[in-house]
CSV table of C-alpha atoms and ligand atoms in Angstrom, one decimal:
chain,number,residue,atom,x,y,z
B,1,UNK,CA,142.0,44.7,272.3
B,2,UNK,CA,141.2,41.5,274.4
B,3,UNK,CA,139.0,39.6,273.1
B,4,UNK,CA,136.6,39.4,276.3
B,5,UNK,CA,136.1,42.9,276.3
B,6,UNK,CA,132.5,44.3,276.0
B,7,UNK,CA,131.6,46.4,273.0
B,8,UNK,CA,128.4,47.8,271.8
B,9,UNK,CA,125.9,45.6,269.8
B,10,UNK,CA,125.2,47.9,266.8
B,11,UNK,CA,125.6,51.6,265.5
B,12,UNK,CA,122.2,52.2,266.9
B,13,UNK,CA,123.3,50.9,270.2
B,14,UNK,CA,125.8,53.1,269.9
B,15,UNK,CA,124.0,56.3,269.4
B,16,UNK,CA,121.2,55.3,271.8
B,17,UNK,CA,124.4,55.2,274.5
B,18,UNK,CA,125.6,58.2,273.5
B,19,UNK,CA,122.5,60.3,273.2
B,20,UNK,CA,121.8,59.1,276.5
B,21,UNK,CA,124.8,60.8,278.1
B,22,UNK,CA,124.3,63.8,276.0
B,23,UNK,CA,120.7,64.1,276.9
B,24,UNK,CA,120.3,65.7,280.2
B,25,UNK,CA,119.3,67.8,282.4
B,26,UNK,CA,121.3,70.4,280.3
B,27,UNK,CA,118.7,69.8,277.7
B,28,UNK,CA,115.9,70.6,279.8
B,29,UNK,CA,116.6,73.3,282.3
B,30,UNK,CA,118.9,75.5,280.7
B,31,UNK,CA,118.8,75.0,276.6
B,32,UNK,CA,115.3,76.6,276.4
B,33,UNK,CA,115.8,79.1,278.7
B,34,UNK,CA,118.6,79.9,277.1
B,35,UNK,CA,117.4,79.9,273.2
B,36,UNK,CA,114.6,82.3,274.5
B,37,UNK,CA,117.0,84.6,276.1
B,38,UNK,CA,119.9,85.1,273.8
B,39,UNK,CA,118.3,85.4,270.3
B,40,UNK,CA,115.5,82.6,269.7
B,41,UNK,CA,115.9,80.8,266.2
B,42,UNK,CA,119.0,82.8,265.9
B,43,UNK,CA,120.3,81.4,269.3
B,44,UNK,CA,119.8,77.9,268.0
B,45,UNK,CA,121.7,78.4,264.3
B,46,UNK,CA,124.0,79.7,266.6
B,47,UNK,CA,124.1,77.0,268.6
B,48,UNK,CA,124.5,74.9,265.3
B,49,UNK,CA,127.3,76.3,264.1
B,50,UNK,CA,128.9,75.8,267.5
B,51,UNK,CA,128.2,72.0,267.4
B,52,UNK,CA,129.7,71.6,263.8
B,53,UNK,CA,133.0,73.9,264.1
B,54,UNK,CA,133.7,73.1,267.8
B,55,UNK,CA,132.1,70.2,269.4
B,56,UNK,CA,132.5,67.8,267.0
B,57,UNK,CA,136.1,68.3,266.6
B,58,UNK,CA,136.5,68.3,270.1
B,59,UNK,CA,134.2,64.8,270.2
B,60,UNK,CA,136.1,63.3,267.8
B,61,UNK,CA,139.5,63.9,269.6
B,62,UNK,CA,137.8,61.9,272.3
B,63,UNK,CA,137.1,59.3,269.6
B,64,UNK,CA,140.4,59.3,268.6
B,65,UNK,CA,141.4,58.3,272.2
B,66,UNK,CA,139.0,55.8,273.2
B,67,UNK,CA,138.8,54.0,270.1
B,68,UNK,CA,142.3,53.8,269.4
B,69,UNK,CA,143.0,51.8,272.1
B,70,UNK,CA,139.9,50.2,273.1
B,71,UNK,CA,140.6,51.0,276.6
B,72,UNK,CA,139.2,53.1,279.7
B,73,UNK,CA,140.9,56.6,279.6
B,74,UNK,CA,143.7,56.5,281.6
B,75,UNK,CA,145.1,53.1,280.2
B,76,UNK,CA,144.1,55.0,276.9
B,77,UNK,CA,146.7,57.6,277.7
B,78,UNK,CA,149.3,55.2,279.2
B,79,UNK,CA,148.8,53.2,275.6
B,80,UNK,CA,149.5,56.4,273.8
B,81,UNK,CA,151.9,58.2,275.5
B,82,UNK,CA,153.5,55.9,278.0
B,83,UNK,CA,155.6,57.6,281.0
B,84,UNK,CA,154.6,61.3,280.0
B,85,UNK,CA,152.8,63.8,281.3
B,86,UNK,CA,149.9,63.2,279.7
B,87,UNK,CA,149.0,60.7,281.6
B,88,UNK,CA,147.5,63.8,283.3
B,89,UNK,CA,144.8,63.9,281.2
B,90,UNK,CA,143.7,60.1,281.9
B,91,UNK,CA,143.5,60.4,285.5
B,92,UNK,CA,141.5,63.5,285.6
B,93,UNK,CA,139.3,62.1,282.8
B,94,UNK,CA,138.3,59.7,285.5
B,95,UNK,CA,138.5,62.2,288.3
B,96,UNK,CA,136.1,64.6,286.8
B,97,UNK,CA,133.3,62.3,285.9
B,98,UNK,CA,133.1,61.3,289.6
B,99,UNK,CA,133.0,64.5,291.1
B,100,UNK,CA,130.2,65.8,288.5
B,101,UNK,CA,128.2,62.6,289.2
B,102,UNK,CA,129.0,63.0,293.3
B,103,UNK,CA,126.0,65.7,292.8
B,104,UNK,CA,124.2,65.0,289.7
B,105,UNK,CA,123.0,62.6,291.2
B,106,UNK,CA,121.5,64.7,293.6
B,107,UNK,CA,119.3,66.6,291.4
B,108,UNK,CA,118.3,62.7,290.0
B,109,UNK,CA,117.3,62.4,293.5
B,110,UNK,CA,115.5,65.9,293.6
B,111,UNK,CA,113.6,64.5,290.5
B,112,UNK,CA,112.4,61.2,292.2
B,113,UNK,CA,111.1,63.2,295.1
B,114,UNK,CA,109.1,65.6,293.5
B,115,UNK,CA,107.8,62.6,291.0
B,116,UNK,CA,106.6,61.0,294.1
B,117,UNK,CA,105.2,63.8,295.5
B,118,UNK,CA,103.2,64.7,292.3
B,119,UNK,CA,101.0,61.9,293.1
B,120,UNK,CA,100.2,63.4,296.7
B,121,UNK,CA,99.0,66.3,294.9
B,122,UNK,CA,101.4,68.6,297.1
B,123,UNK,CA,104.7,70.0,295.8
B,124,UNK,CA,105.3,72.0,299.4
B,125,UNK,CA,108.7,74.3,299.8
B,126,UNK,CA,111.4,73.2,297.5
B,127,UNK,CA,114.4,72.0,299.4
B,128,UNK,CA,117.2,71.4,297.6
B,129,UNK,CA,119.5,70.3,300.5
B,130,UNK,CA,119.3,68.1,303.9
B,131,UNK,CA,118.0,64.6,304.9
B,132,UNK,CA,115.5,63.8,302.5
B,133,UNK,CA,117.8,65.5,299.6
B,134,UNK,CA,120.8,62.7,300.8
B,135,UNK,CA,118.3,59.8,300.6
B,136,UNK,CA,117.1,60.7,296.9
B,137,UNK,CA,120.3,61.1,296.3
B,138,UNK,CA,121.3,57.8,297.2
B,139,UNK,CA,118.4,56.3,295.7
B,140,UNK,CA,119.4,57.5,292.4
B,141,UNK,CA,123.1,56.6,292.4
B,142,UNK,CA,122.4,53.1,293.5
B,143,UNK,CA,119.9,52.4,290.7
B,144,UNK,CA,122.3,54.4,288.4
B,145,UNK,CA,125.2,52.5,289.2
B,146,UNK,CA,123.2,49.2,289.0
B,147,UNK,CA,122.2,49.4,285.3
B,148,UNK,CA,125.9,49.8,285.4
B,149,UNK,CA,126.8,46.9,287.2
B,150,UNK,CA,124.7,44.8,284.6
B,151,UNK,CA,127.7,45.1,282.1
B,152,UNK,CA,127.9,47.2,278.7
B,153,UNK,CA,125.4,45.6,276.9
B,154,UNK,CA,122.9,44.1,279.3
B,155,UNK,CA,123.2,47.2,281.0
B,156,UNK,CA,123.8,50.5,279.5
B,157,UNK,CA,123.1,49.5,276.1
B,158,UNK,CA,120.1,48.1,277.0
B,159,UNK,CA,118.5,50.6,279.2
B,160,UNK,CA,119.5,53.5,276.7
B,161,UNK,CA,118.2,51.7,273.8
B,162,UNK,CA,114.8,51.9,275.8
B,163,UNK,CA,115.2,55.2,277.2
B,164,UNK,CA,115.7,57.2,273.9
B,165,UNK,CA,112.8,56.2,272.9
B,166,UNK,CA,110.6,56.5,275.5
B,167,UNK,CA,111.9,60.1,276.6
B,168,UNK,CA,111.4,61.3,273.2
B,169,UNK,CA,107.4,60.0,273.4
B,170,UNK,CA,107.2,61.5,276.8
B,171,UNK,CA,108.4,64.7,275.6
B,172,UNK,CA,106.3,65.2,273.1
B,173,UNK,CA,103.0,63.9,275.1
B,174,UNK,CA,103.8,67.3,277.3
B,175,UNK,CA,104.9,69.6,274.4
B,176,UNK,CA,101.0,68.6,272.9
B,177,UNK,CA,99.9,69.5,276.4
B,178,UNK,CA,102.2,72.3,276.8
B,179,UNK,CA,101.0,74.3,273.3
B,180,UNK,CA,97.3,73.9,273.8
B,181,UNK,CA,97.3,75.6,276.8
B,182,UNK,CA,95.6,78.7,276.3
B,183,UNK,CA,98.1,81.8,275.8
B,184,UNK,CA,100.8,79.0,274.9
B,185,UNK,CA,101.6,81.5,271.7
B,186,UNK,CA,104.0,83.9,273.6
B,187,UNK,CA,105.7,80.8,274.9
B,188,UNK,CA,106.4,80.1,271.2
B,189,UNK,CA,107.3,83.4,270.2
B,190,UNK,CA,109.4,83.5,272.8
B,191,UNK,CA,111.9,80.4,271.3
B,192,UNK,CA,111.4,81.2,267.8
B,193,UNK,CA,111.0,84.8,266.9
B,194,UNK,CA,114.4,85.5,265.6
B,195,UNK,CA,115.7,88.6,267.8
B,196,UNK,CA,119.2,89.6,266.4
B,197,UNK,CA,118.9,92.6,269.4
B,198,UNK,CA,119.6,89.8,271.5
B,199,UNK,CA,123.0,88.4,269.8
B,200,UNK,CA,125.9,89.3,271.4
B,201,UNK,CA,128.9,88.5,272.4
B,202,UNK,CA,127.9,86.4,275.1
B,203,UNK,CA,125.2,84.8,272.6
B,204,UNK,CA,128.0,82.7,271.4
B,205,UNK,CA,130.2,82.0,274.6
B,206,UNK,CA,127.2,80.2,276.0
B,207,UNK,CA,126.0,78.9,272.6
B,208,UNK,CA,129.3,77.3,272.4
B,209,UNK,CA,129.5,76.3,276.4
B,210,UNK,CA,125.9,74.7,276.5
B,211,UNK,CA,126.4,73.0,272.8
B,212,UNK,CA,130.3,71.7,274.4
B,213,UNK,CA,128.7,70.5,277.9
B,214,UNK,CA,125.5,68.9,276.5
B,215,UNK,CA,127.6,66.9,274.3
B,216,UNK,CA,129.0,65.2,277.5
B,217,UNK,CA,133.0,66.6,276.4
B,218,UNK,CA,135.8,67.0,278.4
B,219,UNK,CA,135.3,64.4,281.4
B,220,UNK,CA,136.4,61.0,279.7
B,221,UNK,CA,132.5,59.8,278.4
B,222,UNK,CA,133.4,59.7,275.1
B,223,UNK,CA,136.7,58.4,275.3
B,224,UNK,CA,135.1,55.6,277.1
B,225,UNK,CA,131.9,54.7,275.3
B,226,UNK,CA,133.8,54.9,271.9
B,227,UNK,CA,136.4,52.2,273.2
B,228,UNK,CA,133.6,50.2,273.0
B,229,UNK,CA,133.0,50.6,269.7
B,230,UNK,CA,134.5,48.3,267.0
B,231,UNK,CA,136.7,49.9,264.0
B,232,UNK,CA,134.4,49.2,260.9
B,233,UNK,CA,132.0,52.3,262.6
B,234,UNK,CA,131.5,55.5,260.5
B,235,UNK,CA,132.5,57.7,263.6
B,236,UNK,CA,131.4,60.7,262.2
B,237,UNK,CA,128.2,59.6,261.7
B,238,UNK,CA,128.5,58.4,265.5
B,239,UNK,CA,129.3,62.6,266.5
B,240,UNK,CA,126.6,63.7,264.4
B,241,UNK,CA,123.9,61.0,265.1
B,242,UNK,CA,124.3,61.9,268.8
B,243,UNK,CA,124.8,65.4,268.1
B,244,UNK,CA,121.0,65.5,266.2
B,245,UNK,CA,119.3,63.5,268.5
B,246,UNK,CA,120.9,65.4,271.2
B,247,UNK,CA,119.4,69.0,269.7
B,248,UNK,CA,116.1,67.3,268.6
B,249,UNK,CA,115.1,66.7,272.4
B,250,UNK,CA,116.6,69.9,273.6
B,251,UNK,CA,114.6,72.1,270.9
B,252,UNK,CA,110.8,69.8,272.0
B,253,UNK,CA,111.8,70.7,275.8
B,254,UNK,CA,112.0,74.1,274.9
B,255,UNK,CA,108.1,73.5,273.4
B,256,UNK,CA,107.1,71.4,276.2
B,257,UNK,CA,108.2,73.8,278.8
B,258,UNK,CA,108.1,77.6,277.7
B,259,UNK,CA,104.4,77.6,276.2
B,260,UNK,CA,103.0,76.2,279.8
B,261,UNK,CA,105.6,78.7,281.5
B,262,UNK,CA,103.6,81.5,279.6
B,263,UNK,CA,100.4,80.7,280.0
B,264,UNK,CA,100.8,80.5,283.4
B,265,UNK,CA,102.3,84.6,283.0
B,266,UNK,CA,105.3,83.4,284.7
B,267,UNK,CA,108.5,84.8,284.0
B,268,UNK,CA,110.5,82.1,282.6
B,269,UNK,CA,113.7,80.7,284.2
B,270,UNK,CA,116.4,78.0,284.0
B,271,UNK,CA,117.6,75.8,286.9
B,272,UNK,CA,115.9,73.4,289.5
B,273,UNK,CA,113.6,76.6,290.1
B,274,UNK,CA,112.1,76.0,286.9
B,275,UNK,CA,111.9,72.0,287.1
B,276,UNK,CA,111.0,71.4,290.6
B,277,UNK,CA,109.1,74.5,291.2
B,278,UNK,CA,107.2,76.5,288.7
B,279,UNK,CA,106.3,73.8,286.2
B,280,UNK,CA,105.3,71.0,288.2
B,281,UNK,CA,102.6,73.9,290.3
B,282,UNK,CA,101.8,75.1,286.6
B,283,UNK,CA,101.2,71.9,284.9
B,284,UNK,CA,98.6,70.6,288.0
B,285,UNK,CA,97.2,73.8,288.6
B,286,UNK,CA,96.5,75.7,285.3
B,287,UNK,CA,96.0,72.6,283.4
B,288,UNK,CA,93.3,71.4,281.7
B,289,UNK,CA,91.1,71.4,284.4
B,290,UNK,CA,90.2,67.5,284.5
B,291,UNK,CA,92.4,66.9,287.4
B,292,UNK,CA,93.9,63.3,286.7
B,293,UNK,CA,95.2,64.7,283.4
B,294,UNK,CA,97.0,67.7,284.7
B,295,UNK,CA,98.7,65.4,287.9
B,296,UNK,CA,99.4,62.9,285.0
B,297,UNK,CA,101.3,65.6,282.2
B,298,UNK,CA,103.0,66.7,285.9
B,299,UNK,CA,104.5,63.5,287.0
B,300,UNK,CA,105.2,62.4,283.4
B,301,UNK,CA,107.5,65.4,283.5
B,302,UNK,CA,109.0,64.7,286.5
B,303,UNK,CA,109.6,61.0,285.5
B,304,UNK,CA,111.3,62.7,281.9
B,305,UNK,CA,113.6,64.2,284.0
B,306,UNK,CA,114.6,61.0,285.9
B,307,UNK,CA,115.1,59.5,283.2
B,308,UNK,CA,117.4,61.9,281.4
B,309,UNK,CA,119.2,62.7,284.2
B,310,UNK,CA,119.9,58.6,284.6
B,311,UNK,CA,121.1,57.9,281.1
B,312,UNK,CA,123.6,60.6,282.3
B,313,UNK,CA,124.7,59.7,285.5
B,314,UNK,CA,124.9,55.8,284.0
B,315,UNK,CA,127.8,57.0,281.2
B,316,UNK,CA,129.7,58.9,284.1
B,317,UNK,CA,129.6,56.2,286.3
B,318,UNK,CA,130.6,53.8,283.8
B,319,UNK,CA,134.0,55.9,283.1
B,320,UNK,CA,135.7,55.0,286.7
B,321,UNK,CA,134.3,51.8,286.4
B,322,UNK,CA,135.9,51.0,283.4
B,323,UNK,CA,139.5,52.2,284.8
B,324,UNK,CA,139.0,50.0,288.0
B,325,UNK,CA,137.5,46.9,286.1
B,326,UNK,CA,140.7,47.3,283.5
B,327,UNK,CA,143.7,48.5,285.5
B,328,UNK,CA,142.7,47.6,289.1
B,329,UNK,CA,141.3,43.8,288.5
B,330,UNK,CA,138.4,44.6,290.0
B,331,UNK,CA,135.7,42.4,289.3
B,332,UNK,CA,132.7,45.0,287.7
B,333,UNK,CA,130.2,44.2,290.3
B,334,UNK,CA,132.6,45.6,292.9
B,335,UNK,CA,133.7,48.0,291.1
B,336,UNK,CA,130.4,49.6,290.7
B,337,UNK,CA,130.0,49.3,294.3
B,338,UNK,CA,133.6,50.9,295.0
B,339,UNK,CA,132.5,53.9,292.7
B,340,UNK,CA,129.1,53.9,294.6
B,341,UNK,CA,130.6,54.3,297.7
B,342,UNK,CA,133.2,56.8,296.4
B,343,UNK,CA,130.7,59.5,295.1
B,344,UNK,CA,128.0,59.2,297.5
B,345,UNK,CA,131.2,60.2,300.1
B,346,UNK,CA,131.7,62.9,297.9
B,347,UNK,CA,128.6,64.3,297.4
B,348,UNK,CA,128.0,64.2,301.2
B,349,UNK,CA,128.8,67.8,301.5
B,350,UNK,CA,126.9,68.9,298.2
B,351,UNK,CA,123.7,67.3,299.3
B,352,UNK,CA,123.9,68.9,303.2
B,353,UNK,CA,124.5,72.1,301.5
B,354,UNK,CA,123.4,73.7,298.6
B,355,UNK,CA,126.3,75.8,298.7
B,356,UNK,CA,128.6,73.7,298.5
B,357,UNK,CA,126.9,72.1,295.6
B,358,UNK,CA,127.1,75.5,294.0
B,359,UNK,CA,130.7,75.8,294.2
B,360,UNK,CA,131.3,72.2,293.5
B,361,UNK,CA,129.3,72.7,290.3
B,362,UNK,CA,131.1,76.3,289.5
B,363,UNK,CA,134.9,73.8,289.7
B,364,UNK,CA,133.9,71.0,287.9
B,365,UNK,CA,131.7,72.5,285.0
B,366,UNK,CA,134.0,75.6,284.6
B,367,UNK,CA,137.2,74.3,285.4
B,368,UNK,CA,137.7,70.8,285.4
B,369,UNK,CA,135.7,70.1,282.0
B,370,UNK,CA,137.5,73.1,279.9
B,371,UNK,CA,140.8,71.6,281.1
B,372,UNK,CA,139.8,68.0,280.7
B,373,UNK,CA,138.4,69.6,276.7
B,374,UNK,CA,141.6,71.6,275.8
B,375,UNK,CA,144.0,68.3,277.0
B,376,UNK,CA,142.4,66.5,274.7
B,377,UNK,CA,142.3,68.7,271.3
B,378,UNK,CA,146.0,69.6,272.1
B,379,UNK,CA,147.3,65.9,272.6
B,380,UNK,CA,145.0,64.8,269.2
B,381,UNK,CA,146.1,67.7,267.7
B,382,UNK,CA,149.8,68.2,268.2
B,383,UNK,CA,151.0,65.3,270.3
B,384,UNK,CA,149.6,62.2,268.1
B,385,UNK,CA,150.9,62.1,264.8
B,386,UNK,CA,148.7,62.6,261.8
B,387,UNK,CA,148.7,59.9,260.2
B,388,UNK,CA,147.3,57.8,263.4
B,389,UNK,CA,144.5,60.4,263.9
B,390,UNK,CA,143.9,60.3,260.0
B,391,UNK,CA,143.6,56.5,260.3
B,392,UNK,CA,141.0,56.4,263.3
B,393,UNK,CA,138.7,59.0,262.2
B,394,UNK,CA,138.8,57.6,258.3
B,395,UNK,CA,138.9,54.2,259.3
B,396,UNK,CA,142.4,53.9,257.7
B,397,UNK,CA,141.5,55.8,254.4
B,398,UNK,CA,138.5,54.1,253.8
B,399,UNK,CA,135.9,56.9,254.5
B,400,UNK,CA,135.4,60.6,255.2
B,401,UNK,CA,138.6,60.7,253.6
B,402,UNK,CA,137.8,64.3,251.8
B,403,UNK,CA,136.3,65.5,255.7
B,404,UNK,CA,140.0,64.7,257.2
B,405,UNK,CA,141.8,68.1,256.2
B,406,UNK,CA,138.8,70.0,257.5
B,407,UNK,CA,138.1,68.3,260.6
B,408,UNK,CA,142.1,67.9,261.3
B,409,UNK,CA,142.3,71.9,261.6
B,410,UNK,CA,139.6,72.5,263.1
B,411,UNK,CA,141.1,69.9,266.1
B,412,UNK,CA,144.6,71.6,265.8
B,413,UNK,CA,143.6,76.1,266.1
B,414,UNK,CA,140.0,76.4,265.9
B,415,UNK,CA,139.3,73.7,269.0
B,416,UNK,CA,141.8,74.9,271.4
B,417,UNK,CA,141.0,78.6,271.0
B,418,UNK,CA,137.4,78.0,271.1
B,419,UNK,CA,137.5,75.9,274.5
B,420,UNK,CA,139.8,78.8,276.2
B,421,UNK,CA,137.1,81.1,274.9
B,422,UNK,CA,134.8,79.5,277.0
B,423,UNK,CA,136.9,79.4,280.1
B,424,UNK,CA,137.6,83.0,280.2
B,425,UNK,CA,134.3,83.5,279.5
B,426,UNK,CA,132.7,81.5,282.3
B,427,UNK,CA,135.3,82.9,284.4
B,428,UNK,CA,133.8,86.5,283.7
B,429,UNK,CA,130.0,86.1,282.9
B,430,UNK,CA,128.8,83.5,285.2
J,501,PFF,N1,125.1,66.0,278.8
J,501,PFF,C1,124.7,66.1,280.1
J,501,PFF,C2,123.6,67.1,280.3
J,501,PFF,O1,123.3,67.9,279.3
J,501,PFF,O2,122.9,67.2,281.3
J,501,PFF,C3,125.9,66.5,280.9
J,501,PFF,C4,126.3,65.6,281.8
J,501,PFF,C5,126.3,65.9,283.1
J,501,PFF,C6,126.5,64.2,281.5
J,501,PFF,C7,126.6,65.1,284.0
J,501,PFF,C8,126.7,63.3,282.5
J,501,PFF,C9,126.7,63.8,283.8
J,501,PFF,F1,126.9,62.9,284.7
């Protein structure tokens, strides 16, 4: 490790970093929806179990990687298994990241625009592509990729340390909101009434896909934050500290959105329909009837969602960075500016047509991510040796020493069959 590279401050620091990626718009427009549909509290033990027995592993492996050889991913894989194929699995952890930011970023700029236009008092037709969508869109990416620019720790770590916080007390200011609207009950009902009718199959393929994608796995995120984070950190702690926070702000979206959905007798939804459309029209116009107070839960909302969606797109930005800063020489201004210019390119197409953003979406979060996911438990698993992975996630035998047998299995047959579960599976249901 040179000794001028960046690293994280604290574990805190850490988590806050890691939360940030994790919490998303994942966590808002489809977790709750989801929970209500496929079983309520039964959907979320569910969901659970999932984290435990198959993200964890699979964050972990990433772990294993990054922190390993404090390096981006692909000089991570040219560390660890110089001149082989494996290299594959560096480059498209850096490939992956870029395309899903290309049009993340677009829906970050969908976010700003309807925030702005909550103070107007006029949400108007919602769309999703053209003009106005491209300059949200790069509106978003350039502030994204500016907190980036900043450096590790006077950027990322710093702006997630204050994010966490303040989306977690924006959250809840609309979940008191949300529930004391009146018929909020059903809304509740409708996320906690345990309804084992409603388990199925599919329950647990997208249990295990949502749990897997909110997690920020299988694009190089991990592998990167976690090479910046030094080798006296309990890492399990790390996986399950980001995987709590993660499912703590995912369940109080569900309560800040699905009680205002039902009073309102809308059906509820997932998606941007649900974000840009019905709740932004049901929190200013069935609200509490003061007006400033219903505009205000509205744009507070909105402004959750920016936020969210930025402590994202900042940790997938930050993983090409790191390969050009590292490999390429590039100084990390530039480099941000490089990546800039690279993904708003490639999101040209998404954000002219929402289309193309839907197949672009379908490649990368079906495709790409299950690939990037199953390269990764397969080279931990079967191509490192043991001991090296027993020495990175025990921290050389000094902790979670009795965990190792359990976790190291779950890595080598539980990970890999689990992640090809959810690629046939999103090949077939979606
Ligand atoms: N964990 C993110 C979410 O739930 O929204 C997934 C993610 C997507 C992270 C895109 C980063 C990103 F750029």
């Amino acid at each position: 490790m040179s000794s001028n590279r960046e690293h994280f401050g604290s574990r805190s620091a850490v988590i806050m970093a890691m939360a940030g990626s994790a919490i998303g718009l994942g966590n808002i427009w489809r977790f709750p929806y989801m929970t209500g549909e496929y079983g309520g509290a039964a959907f979320i033990l569910i969901y659970i179990a999932c984290t435990l027995i198959l993200s964890l592993p699979i964050f972990l492996s990433e772990v294993v990687i990054g922190r390993r050889t404090h390096s981006n991913a692909i000089g991570a894989m040219k560390q660890l298994a110089p001149g082989s194929g494996w290299r594959v699995l560096g480059y498209l952890s850096v490939v992956t990241p870029m395309i899903i930011v290309s049009y993340y970023s677009i829906v970050g700029g969908w976010s700003i625009e309807y925030f702005l236009k909550s103070f107007s008092l006029g949400f108007g037709e919602f769309t999703p592509s053209g003009w106005t969508a491209l300059a949200f869109d790069t509106i978003f990416l350039a502030l994204s990729c500016g907190i980036v620019a900043l450096g590790v720790k006077s950027g990322i770590e710093k702006f997630s340390k204050m994010s966490i916080p303040v989306l977690f007390l924006l959250i809840i200011i609309i979940l008191v909101y949300s529930v004391n609207m009146p018929g909020a009950g059903a809304g509740i009902d409708y996320l906690v009434k345990p309804d084992l009718s409603k388990v199925t199959g599919k329950t647990f393929a997208f249990a295990m896909g949502q749990s897997f994608y909110s997690l920020s796995l299988g694009m190089g995120i991990i592998i990167t934050y976690s090479s910046y984070v030094n080798k006296e950190e309990n890492v399990i702690a790390m996986g399950l500290g980001t995987a709590i926070a993660d499912l703590m702000f995912a369940i109080l979206a569900g309560f800040a959105i699905m009680p205002a959905v039902f009073s309102a007798g809308i059906k509820p939804s997932a998606g941007p329909g649900l974000i840009f459309q019905t709740l932004p029209f049901v929190f200013t116009e069935m609200g509490a009837g003061v007006k400033w107070i219903s505009v205000a839960v509205s744009a507070l909302f909105l402004l959750t969602v920016i936020v969210a969606a930025m402590t994202s797109s900042v940790s997938t930005i930050e993983v090409g960075v790191a390969y050009l800063v590292e490999e390429k020489k590039i100084e990390r201004k530039k480099a941000c500016l490089l990546v800039f210019i690279l993904t708003w390119l490639l999101g040209l197409a998404c954000a002219l047509s929402i289309k193309v953003f839907g197949m672009v979406d379908a490649f990368a979060s079906n495709f790409l991510l299950t690939i990037g996911a199953l390269l990764v438990v397969l080279f931990v698993g079967w191509k490192m040796k043991r001991k090296d992975v027993r020495d990175e996630i025990t921290n050389g035998g000094t902790r979670n020493t009795g965990a190792f047998p359990v976790i190291y299995f779950l890595i080598r047959f539980v990970a890999p069959l689990a992640v090809l579960m959810i690629f046939i599976s999103n090949l077939l249901l979606r």
